[in-house]
Structures are given as structure tokens and as C-alpha cells.
């Protein structure tokens, strides 16, 4: 559990750094070089301590105090964002109401703190995550800054995606497109709308042709009459690696009869994929998508994160998607058995 928490915290930190760079306040120009150096040292210390809750709560309070006394500077905004990130990691809501009260509804800082705010609700046993969703839906009418509002819509889309509430997904995705705040959000929303229209269970799978890293020509249409498991992944993707043993189980069971696995690697380096598959004894074909999220196959299947899986039946229809681990093995086994009356 500790290793899992550490991975999640590192991922959230990566997202924070990415968003800070992409969506930081453009009007704030002052930077405190002493604080910036200290800020980096603090995160190094937290990482080395395996994200100790007590350490993060200590520094979060310190950063919040810095923010209150240096408002209007880039360093203050960084301190504020880091405080929320730490509270999100620990589930500490002691100062949250006070902190939120300092933001006006036109602040782009909402972009950086909305997701950590959700983590606070998710990790605090005294809070109800559904209340967080209710808070966002109320906040929709109050936020006026387009980037922040788009971030709010993105979180709501992801939430209702898990609940398979298609009307909600469509509504928030369309609003994100209409806001047109940044390409990142518009592309995400268009992908969601594309998935609702063309990538639902029972719909025909997108047919494509490509060359594998093994040098063989491949076309989805050539595999008519077989189940096809499309597995989108990357050699750089930590959560993809635990899926390999389960994919091997399916490959060993079904590859010589009625199922083909096709790996779609979001990697720029063909040799890296070849070396990785050799080292891990992965025998099924691999297709390279060097543009990663901009790859043609990736876009046609709305892959916004990996691992992602689609199962296509012998009639060319999508019959399952986004299964993982043992659930994936059991469901694929069941569908193959039912289809072929085994």
C-alpha cells in the first residue's frame, strides 16, 4: 500500500508541475528566488521521506502562510498550489475553507487546486466524495475564468465516465469545447464526444492498417473471424507493466485458436519497444505510435491515458473496453467461450 501511495503521490506531483507550467497565472511577474530554491528543497525532502503525511502537513501550513503574505506573485501561487497538493496527498482539510475563501472566481489558480481538492475529499474519512462533486457542480455557475472552468468540466467528465452517465459526459464535454480555453481541454472534450458517438459497446471498431515493429504488414480487417484485443501501452508507463502477466495468460490460452493480441505502443523509439518486448518475453505483434497522443490509431480510439484496452469480436464489433488484470482475463475467457460455444 505504501508503494502504491508513493506512486500516486509522484503522479500527482508530475501533474501539478505540468499544470503549473502550462496554466500558471500570466499576470503575476514577481518571483522570490529564495523561496523558489526552498520550494525545490522541500519537495526533494518529501520525496526522500516517501511522502510522510506529517512532513507534508507541516510544509503545507508553512506554504499557505507564505501565500497569504505574498499574494500577487508567482512564488505565492506556487506556494498555494503546493499546499493544496500536500493536503490532497494527506487528506488534511484543516485550512481548506480558509484557503478557498482567498480565491476570487476569476482566478486561474482554480485550475491547479481543483483536483487536489478532490483528493482531500477522497482521502479524508470524514468527508464524502459525492459532496465534492456537488461542490463542483455548484461552482460551475460561479467560476468565470475559462481555463479553471474547463478544468472543472474535465474532472466532472472523468467522474461521470466512471459511472457511465453518457448524458452528463456529453453535456460537460460540449461546454468544454464551447469555452475553447486551451487546446488541451478542447482535444480532450472532442475525444470524449468521439467516443460517445463511435466507440461504444456494440459499435463497429475502427479499421486500420499498419506495420508492426517486427516488420510485418497488419490490417484489422485481415483478422475477421477472430477476437482482437487491442492493448494501448508504453514502455514508459508504470501501470502498464502489471498487465503483462495477464496478457500473457490470455495469449497462451487463445492465440493459437481464436484470439489475437495487438499491442499499440505509444513510444518514439522502435528499438526500445523491441528490446522491452524481448526482455519481457512479449510475443504478440506491436505497432508503434511515435506521436503518442497525436498518433492516428491513438486518436481514432480516443486514448487519453494508458493502459487502455479494447476487445473486438469476430464480427468486428467492440464488446469490451478498459478491463484490467484478472477481470480482463475472466471477461475475455467468458466472451470467447460464449461466442464459440466452448
mmCIF file with all atom_site columns, N, CA, C and O in Angstrom, residues 279-303:
data_model
loop_
_atom_site.group_PDB
_atom_site.id
_atom_site.type_symbol
_atom_site.label_atom_id
_atom_site.label_alt_id
_atom_site.label_comp_id
_atom_site.label_asym_id
_atom_site.label_entity_id
_atom_site.label_seq_id
_atom_site.pdbx_PDB_ins_code
_atom_site.Cartn_x
_atom_site.Cartn_y
_atom_site.Cartn_z
_atom_site.occupancy
_atom_site.B_iso_or_equiv
_atom_site.pdbx_formal_charge
_atom_site.auth_seq_id
_atom_site.auth_comp_id
_atom_site.auth_asym_id
_atom_site.auth_atom_id
_atom_site.pdbx_PDB_model_num
ATOM 1   N N  . UNK A 1 279 ? 12.950  -8.553  -23.687 1.00 0.00 ? 279 UNK A N  1
ATOM 2   C CA . UNK A 1 279 ? 13.307  -8.731  -22.280 1.00 0.00 ? 279 UNK A CA 1
ATOM 3   C C  . UNK A 1 279 ? 12.144  -9.304  -21.474 1.00 0.00 ? 279 UNK A C  1
ATOM 4   O O  . UNK A 1 279 ? 12.342  -10.118 -20.562 1.00 0.00 ? 279 UNK A O  1
ATOM 5   N N  . UNK A 1 280 ? 10.930  -8.890  -21.804 1.00 0.00 ? 280 UNK A N  1
ATOM 6   C CA . UNK A 1 280 ? 9.755   -9.323  -21.045 1.00 0.00 ? 280 UNK A CA 1
ATOM 7   C C  . UNK A 1 280 ? 9.021   -10.489 -21.708 1.00 0.00 ? 280 UNK A C  1
ATOM 8   O O  . UNK A 1 280 ? 7.916   -10.844 -21.282 1.00 0.00 ? 280 UNK A O  1
ATOM 9   N N  . UNK A 1 281 ? 9.628   -11.047 -22.751 1.00 0.00 ? 281 UNK A N  1
ATOM 10  C CA . UNK A 1 281 ? 9.080   -12.225 -23.440 1.00 0.00 ? 281 UNK A CA 1
ATOM 11  C C  . UNK A 1 281 ? 7.641   -11.991 -23.902 1.00 0.00 ? 281 UNK A C  1
ATOM 12  O O  . UNK A 1 281 ? 6.754   -12.812 -23.726 1.00 0.00 ? 281 UNK A O  1
ATOM 13  N N  . UNK A 1 282 ? 7.432   -10.837 -24.516 1.00 0.00 ? 282 UNK A N  1
ATOM 14  C CA . UNK A 1 282 ? 6.133   -10.488 -25.089 1.00 0.00 ? 282 UNK A CA 1
ATOM 15  C C  . UNK A 1 282 ? 6.160   -10.907 -26.558 1.00 0.00 ? 282 UNK A C  1
ATOM 16  O O  . UNK A 1 282 ? 6.944   -10.389 -27.350 1.00 0.00 ? 282 UNK A O  1
ATOM 17  N N  . UNK A 1 283 ? 5.288   -11.822 -26.914 1.00 0.00 ? 283 UNK A N  1
ATOM 18  C CA . UNK A 1 283 ? 5.364   -12.439 -28.246 1.00 0.00 ? 283 UNK A CA 1
ATOM 19  C C  . UNK A 1 283 ? 4.380   -11.863 -29.254 1.00 0.00 ? 283 UNK A C  1
ATOM 20  O O  . UNK A 1 283 ? 4.542   -12.055 -30.460 1.00 0.00 ? 283 UNK A O  1
ATOM 21  N N  . UNK A 1 284 ? 3.338   -11.157 -28.794 1.00 0.00 ? 284 UNK A N  1
ATOM 22  C CA . UNK A 1 284 ? 2.341   -10.677 -29.743 1.00 0.00 ? 284 UNK A CA 1
ATOM 23  C C  . UNK A 1 284 ? 2.851   -9.449  -30.488 1.00 0.00 ? 284 UNK A C  1
ATOM 24  O O  . UNK A 1 284 ? 3.729   -8.725  -30.004 1.00 0.00 ? 284 UNK A O  1
ATOM 25  N N  . UNK A 1 285 ? 2.297   -9.170  -31.678 1.00 0.00 ? 285 UNK A N  1
ATOM 26  C CA . UNK A 1 285 ? 2.785   -8.058  -32.516 1.00 0.00 ? 285 UNK A CA 1
ATOM 27  C C  . UNK A 1 285 ? 2.613   -6.703  -31.836 1.00 0.00 ? 285 UNK A C  1
ATOM 28  O O  . UNK A 1 285 ? 1.704   -6.507  -31.031 1.00 0.00 ? 285 UNK A O  1
ATOM 29  N N  . UNK A 1 286 ? 3.484   -5.783  -32.215 1.00 0.00 ? 286 UNK A N  1
ATOM 30  C CA . UNK A 1 286 ? 3.457   -4.431  -31.670 1.00 0.00 ? 286 UNK A CA 1
ATOM 31  C C  . UNK A 1 286 ? 3.453   -3.407  -32.802 1.00 0.00 ? 286 UNK A C  1
ATOM 32  O O  . UNK A 1 286 ? 4.209   -3.531  -33.763 1.00 0.00 ? 286 UNK A O  1
ATOM 33  N N  . UNK A 1 287 ? 2.602   -2.424  -32.663 1.00 0.00 ? 287 UNK A N  1
ATOM 34  C CA . UNK A 1 287 ? 2.549   -1.295  -33.603 1.00 0.00 ? 287 UNK A CA 1
ATOM 35  C C  . UNK A 1 287 ? 3.034   -0.047  -32.876 1.00 0.00 ? 287 UNK A C  1
ATOM 36  O O  . UNK A 1 287 ? 2.639   0.204   -31.734 1.00 0.00 ? 287 UNK A O  1
ATOM 37  N N  . UNK A 1 288 ? 3.893   0.712   -33.530 1.00 0.00 ? 288 UNK A N  1
ATOM 38  C CA . UNK A 1 288 ? 4.462   1.903   -32.903 1.00 0.00 ? 288 UNK A CA 1
ATOM 39  C C  . UNK A 1 288 ? 3.627   3.134   -33.243 1.00 0.00 ? 288 UNK A C  1
ATOM 40  O O  . UNK A 1 288 ? 3.183   3.314   -34.374 1.00 0.00 ? 288 UNK A O  1
ATOM 41  N N  . UNK A 1 289 ? 3.401   3.977   -32.231 1.00 0.00 ? 289 UNK A N  1
ATOM 42  C CA . UNK A 1 289 ? 2.746   5.265   -32.426 1.00 0.00 ? 289 UNK A CA 1
ATOM 43  C C  . UNK A 1 289 ? 3.683   6.357   -31.903 1.00 0.00 ? 289 UNK A C  1
ATOM 44  O O  . UNK A 1 289 ? 3.535   6.846   -30.773 1.00 0.00 ? 289 UNK A O  1
ATOM 45  N N  . UNK A 1 290 ? 4.664   6.764   -32.729 1.00 0.00 ? 290 UNK A N  1
ATOM 46  C CA . UNK A 1 290 ? 5.692   7.702   -32.252 1.00 0.00 ? 290 UNK A CA 1
ATOM 47  C C  . UNK A 1 290 ? 5.172   9.080   -31.870 1.00 0.00 ? 290 UNK A C  1
ATOM 48  O O  . UNK A 1 290 ? 5.818   9.799   -31.114 1.00 0.00 ? 290 UNK A O  1
ATOM 49  N N  . UNK A 1 291 ? 3.987   9.460   -32.364 1.00 0.00 ? 291 UNK A N  1
ATOM 50  C CA . UNK A 1 291 ? 3.413   10.757  -31.985 1.00 0.00 ? 291 UNK A CA 1
ATOM 51  C C  . UNK A 1 291 ? 2.660   10.690  -30.665 1.00 0.00 ? 291 UNK A C  1
ATOM 52  O O  . UNK A 1 291 ? 2.062   11.666  -30.222 1.00 0.00 ? 291 UNK A O  1
ATOM 53  N N  . UNK A 1 292 ? 2.693   9.499   -30.043 1.00 0.00 ? 292 UNK A N  1
ATOM 54  C CA . UNK A 1 292 ? 1.991   9.276   -28.777 1.00 0.00 ? 292 UNK A CA 1
ATOM 55  C C  . UNK A 1 292 ? 0.524   9.686   -28.887 1.00 0.00 ? 292 UNK A C  1
ATOM 56  O O  . UNK A 1 292 ? -0.230  9.114   -29.636 1.00 0.00 ? 292 UNK A O  1
ATOM 57  N N  . UNK A 1 293 ? 0.130   10.732  -28.143 1.00 0.00 ? 293 UNK A N  1
ATOM 58  C CA . UNK A 1 293 ? -1.283  11.091  -28.081 1.00 0.00 ? 293 UNK A CA 1
ATOM 59  C C  . UNK A 1 293 ? -1.790  11.630  -29.409 1.00 0.00 ? 293 UNK A C  1
ATOM 60  O O  . UNK A 1 293 ? -3.003  11.685  -29.633 1.00 0.00 ? 293 UNK A O  1
ATOM 61  N N  . UNK A 1 294 ? -0.889  11.999  -30.292 1.00 0.00 ? 294 UNK A N  1
ATOM 62  C CA . UNK A 1 294 ? -1.306  12.502  -31.595 1.00 0.00 ? 294 UNK A CA 1
ATOM 63  C C  . UNK A 1 294 ? -1.279  11.455  -32.681 1.00 0.00 ? 294 UNK A C  1
ATOM 64  O O  . UNK A 1 294 ? -1.510  11.772  -33.862 1.00 0.00 ? 294 UNK A O  1
ATOM 65  N N  . UNK A 1 295 ? -1.018  10.206  -32.330 1.00 0.00 ? 295 UNK A N  1
ATOM 66  C CA . UNK A 1 295 ? -0.978  9.144   -33.325 1.00 0.00 ? 295 UNK A CA 1
ATOM 67  C C  . UNK A 1 295 ? -2.351  8.862   -33.904 1.00 0.00 ? 295 UNK A C  1
ATOM 68  O O  . UNK A 1 295 ? -3.371  8.994   -33.227 1.00 0.00 ? 295 UNK A O  1
ATOM 69  N N  . UNK A 1 296 ? -2.382  8.442   -35.169 1.00 0.00 ? 296 UNK A N  1
ATOM 70  C CA . UNK A 1 296 ? -3.657  8.237   -35.853 1.00 0.00 ? 296 UNK A CA 1
ATOM 71  C C  . UNK A 1 296 ? -4.517  7.174   -35.170 1.00 0.00 ? 296 UNK A C  1
ATOM 72  O O  . UNK A 1 296 ? -5.714  7.368   -34.950 1.00 0.00 ? 296 UNK A O  1
ATOM 73  N N  . UNK A 1 297 ? -3.904  6.037   -34.823 1.00 0.00 ? 297 UNK A N  1
ATOM 74  C CA . UNK A 1 297 ? -4.665  4.963   -34.181 1.00 0.00 ? 297 UNK A CA 1
ATOM 75  C C  . UNK A 1 297 ? -5.074  5.376   -32.779 1.00 0.00 ? 297 UNK A C  1
ATOM 76  O O  . UNK A 1 297 ? -6.187  5.095   -32.331 1.00 0.00 ? 297 UNK A O  1
ATOM 77  N N  . UNK A 1 298 ? -4.192  6.066   -32.088 1.00 0.00 ? 298 UNK A N  1
ATOM 78  C CA . UNK A 1 298 ? -4.468  6.539   -30.728 1.00 0.00 ? 298 UNK A CA 1
ATOM 79  C C  . UNK A 1 298 ? -5.679  7.468   -30.735 1.00 0.00 ? 298 UNK A C  1
ATOM 80  O O  . UNK A 1 298 ? -6.597  7.338   -29.909 1.00 0.00 ? 298 UNK A O  1
ATOM 81  N N  . UNK A 1 299 ? -5.716  8.400   -31.665 1.00 0.00 ? 299 UNK A N  1
ATOM 82  C CA . UNK A 1 299 ? -6.833  9.336   -31.738 1.00 0.00 ? 299 UNK A CA 1
ATOM 83  C C  . UNK A 1 299 ? -8.125  8.638   -32.143 1.00 0.00 ? 299 UNK A C  1
ATOM 84  O O  . UNK A 1 299 ? -9.202  8.952   -31.619 1.00 0.00 ? 299 UNK A O  1
ATOM 85  N N  . UNK A 1 300 ? -8.036  7.679   -33.055 1.00 0.00 ? 300 UNK A N  1
ATOM 86  C CA . UNK A 1 300 ? -9.252  7.013   -33.525 1.00 0.00 ? 300 UNK A CA 1
ATOM 87  C C  . UNK A 1 300 ? -9.898  6.194   -32.419 1.00 0.00 ? 300 UNK A C  1
ATOM 88  O O  . UNK A 1 300 ? -11.112 5.958   -32.444 1.00 0.00 ? 300 UNK A O  1
ATOM 89  N N  . UNK A 1 301 ? -9.101  5.766   -31.422 1.00 0.00 ? 301 UNK A N  1
ATOM 90  C CA . UNK A 1 301 ? -9.644  5.014   -30.290 1.00 0.00 ? 301 UNK A CA 1
ATOM 91  C C  . UNK A 1 301 ? -9.678  5.859   -29.004 1.00 0.00 ? 301 UNK A C  1
ATOM 92  O O  . UNK A 1 301 ? -9.843  5.313   -27.919 1.00 0.00 ? 301 UNK A O  1
ATOM 93  N N  . UNK A 1 302 ? -9.522  7.156   -29.152 1.00 0.00 ? 302 UNK A N  1
ATOM 94  C CA . UNK A 1 302 ? -9.631  8.106   -28.028 1.00 0.00 ? 302 UNK A CA 1
ATOM 95  C C  . UNK A 1 302 ? -8.801  7.649   -26.823 1.00 0.00 ? 302 UNK A C  1
ATOM 96  O O  . UNK A 1 302 ? -9.316  7.541   -25.703 1.00 0.00 ? 302 UNK A O  1
ATOM 97  N N  . UNK A 1 303 ? -7.550  7.414   -27.050 1.00 0.00 ? 303 UNK A N  1
ATOM 98  C CA . UNK A 1 303 ? -6.659  7.004   -25.966 1.00 0.00 ? 303 UNK A CA 1
ATOM 99  C C  . UNK A 1 303 ? -6.049  8.251   -25.344 1.00 0.00 ? 303 UNK A C  1
ATOM 100 O O  . UNK A 1 303 ? -5.159  8.876   -25.912 1.00 0.00 ? 303 UNK A O  1
#
